mmCIF file of C-alpha atoms in Angstrom:
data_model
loop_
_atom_site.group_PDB
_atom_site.id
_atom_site.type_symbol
_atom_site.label_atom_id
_atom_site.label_comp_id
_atom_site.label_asym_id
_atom_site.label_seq_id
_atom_site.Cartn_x
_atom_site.Cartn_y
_atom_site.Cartn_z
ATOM 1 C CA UNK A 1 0.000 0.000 0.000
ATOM 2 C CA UNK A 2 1.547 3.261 -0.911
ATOM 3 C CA UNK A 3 1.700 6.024 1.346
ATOM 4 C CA UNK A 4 -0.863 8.265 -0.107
ATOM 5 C CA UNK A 5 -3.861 5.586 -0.193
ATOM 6 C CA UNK A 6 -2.906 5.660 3.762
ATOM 7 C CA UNK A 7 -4.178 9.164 4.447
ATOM 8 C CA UNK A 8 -7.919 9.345 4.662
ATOM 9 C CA UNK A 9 -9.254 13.089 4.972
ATOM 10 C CA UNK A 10 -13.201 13.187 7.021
ATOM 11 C CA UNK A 11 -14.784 16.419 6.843
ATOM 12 C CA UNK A 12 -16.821 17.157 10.169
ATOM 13 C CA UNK A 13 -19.547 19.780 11.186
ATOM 14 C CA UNK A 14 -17.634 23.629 12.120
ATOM 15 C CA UNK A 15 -15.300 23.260 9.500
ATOM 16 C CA UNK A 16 -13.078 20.649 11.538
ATOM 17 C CA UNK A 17 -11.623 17.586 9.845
ATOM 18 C CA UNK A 18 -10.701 14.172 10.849
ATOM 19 C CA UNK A 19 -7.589 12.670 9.675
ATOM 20 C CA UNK A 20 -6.433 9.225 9.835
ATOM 21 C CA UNK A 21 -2.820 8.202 8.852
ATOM 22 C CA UNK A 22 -1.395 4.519 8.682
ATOM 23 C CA UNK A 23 1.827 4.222 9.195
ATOM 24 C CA UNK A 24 3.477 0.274 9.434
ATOM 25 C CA UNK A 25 6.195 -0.726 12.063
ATOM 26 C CA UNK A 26 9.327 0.180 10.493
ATOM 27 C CA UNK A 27 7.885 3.405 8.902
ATOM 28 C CA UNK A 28 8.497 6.915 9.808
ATOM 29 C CA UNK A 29 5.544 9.310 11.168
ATOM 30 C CA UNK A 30 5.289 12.280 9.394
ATOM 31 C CA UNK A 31 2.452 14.572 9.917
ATOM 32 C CA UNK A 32 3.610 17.155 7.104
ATOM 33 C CA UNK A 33 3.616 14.978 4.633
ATOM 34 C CA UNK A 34 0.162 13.620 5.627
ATOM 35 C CA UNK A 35 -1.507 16.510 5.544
ATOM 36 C CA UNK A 36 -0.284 17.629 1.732
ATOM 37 C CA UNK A 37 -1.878 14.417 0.574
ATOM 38 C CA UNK A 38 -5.504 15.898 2.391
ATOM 39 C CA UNK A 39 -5.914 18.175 -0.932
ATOM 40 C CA UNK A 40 -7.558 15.684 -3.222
ATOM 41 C CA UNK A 41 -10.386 15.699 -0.304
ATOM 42 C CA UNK A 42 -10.714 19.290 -0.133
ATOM 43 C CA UNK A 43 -8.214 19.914 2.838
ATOM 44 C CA UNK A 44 -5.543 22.304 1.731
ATOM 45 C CA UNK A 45 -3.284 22.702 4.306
ATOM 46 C CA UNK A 46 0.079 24.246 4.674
ATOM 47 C CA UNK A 47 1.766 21.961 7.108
ATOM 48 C CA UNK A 48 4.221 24.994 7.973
ATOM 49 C CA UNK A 49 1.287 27.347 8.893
ATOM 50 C CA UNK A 50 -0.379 24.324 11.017
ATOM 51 C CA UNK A 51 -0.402 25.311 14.835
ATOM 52 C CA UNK A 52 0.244 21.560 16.510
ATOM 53 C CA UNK A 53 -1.014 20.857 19.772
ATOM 54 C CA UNK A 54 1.364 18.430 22.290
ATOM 55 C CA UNK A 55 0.747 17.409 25.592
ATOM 56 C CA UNK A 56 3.782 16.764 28.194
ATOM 57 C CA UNK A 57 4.235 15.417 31.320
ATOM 58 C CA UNK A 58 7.219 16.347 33.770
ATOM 59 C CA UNK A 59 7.250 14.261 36.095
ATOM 60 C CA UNK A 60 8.982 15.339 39.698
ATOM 61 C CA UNK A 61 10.550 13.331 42.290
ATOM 62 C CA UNK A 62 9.813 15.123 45.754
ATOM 63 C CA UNK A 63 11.646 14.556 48.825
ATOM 64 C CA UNK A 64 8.876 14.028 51.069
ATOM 65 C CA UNK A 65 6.206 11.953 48.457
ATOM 66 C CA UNK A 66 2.533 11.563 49.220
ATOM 67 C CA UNK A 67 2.270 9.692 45.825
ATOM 68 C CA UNK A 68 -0.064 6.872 45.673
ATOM 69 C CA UNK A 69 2.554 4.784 44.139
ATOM 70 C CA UNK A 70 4.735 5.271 46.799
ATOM 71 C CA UNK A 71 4.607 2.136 48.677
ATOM 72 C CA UNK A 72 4.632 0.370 45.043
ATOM 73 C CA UNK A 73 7.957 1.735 43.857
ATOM 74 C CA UNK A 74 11.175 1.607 45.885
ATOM 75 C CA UNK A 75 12.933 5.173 45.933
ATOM 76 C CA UNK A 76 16.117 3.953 43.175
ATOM 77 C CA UNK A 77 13.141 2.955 40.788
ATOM 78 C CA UNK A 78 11.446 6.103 41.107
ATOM 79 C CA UNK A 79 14.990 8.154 40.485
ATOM 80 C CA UNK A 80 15.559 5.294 37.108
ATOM 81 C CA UNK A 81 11.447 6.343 35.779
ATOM 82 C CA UNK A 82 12.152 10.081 36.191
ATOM 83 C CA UNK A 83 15.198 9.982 34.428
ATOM 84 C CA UNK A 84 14.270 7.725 31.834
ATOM 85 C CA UNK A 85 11.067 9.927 31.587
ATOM 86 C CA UNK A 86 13.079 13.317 30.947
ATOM 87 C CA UNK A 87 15.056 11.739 28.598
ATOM 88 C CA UNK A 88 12.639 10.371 26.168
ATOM 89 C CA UNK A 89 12.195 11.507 22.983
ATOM 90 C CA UNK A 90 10.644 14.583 21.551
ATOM 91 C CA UNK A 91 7.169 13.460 20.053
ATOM 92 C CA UNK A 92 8.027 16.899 17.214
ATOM 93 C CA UNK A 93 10.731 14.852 16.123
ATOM 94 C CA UNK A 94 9.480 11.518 16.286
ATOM 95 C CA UNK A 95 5.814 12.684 14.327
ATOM 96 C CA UNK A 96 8.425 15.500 12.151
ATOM 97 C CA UNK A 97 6.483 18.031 12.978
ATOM 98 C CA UNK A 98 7.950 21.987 12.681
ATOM 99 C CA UNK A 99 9.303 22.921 16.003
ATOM 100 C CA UNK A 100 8.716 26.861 15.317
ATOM 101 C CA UNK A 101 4.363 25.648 15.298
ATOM 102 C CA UNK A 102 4.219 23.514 18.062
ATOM 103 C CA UNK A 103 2.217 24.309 21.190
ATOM 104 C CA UNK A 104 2.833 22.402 24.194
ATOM 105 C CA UNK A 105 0.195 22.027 26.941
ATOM 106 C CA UNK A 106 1.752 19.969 30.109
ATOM 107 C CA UNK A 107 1.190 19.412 33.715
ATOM 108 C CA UNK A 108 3.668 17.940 36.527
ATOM 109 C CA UNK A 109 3.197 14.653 38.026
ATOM 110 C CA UNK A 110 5.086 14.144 41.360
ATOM 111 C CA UNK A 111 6.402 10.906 42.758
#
């Protein structure tokens, strides 16, 4: 299946649209060039005048933790999930989306 018969472009009530992409296991996300193949259906989009919408979660480790997973997690494996947590990858590079249009919404989640 080529990539452009993977895009399917929904138009929805208030001008809003619903698109589905398929990507396979070894293939690369990439929301800009998802959205070019939306004209055909009436979407034209400039992927580079999008605004993209992200959630994040930082997650804290506090000293004195009233976390409900407190008793479930022994202090060293809370340290190991926070810092494997702030080290995982951006999801604008992983989906390829323009850094300079992305607007992150997050909250913080303490341990």
């Amino acid at each position: 299946m080529s990539f452009d018969e993977r895009v399917q472009c929904e138009k929805l009530e208030h001008n809003c649209w619903r698109v589905l992409v398929r990507y396979g296991f070894m293939n690369r996300p990439d929301v800009g060039a998802a959205l070019e193949l939306c004209g055909p259906a009436g979407l034209e989009i400039d992927p580079l005048q999008a605004s993209y919408f992200l959630s994040r979660e930082k997650i804290i480790l506090t000293a004195n933790s009233n976390s409900k997973i407190k008793g479930q997690l022994s202090r060293l494996r809370q340290m190991i999930f926070v810092a494997m947590a702030r080290n995982a990858g951006s999801a604008t590079d992983f989906f390829n989306i323009p850094a300079n249009r992305v607007v992150e919404l997050g909250t913080r989640i303490q341990l």
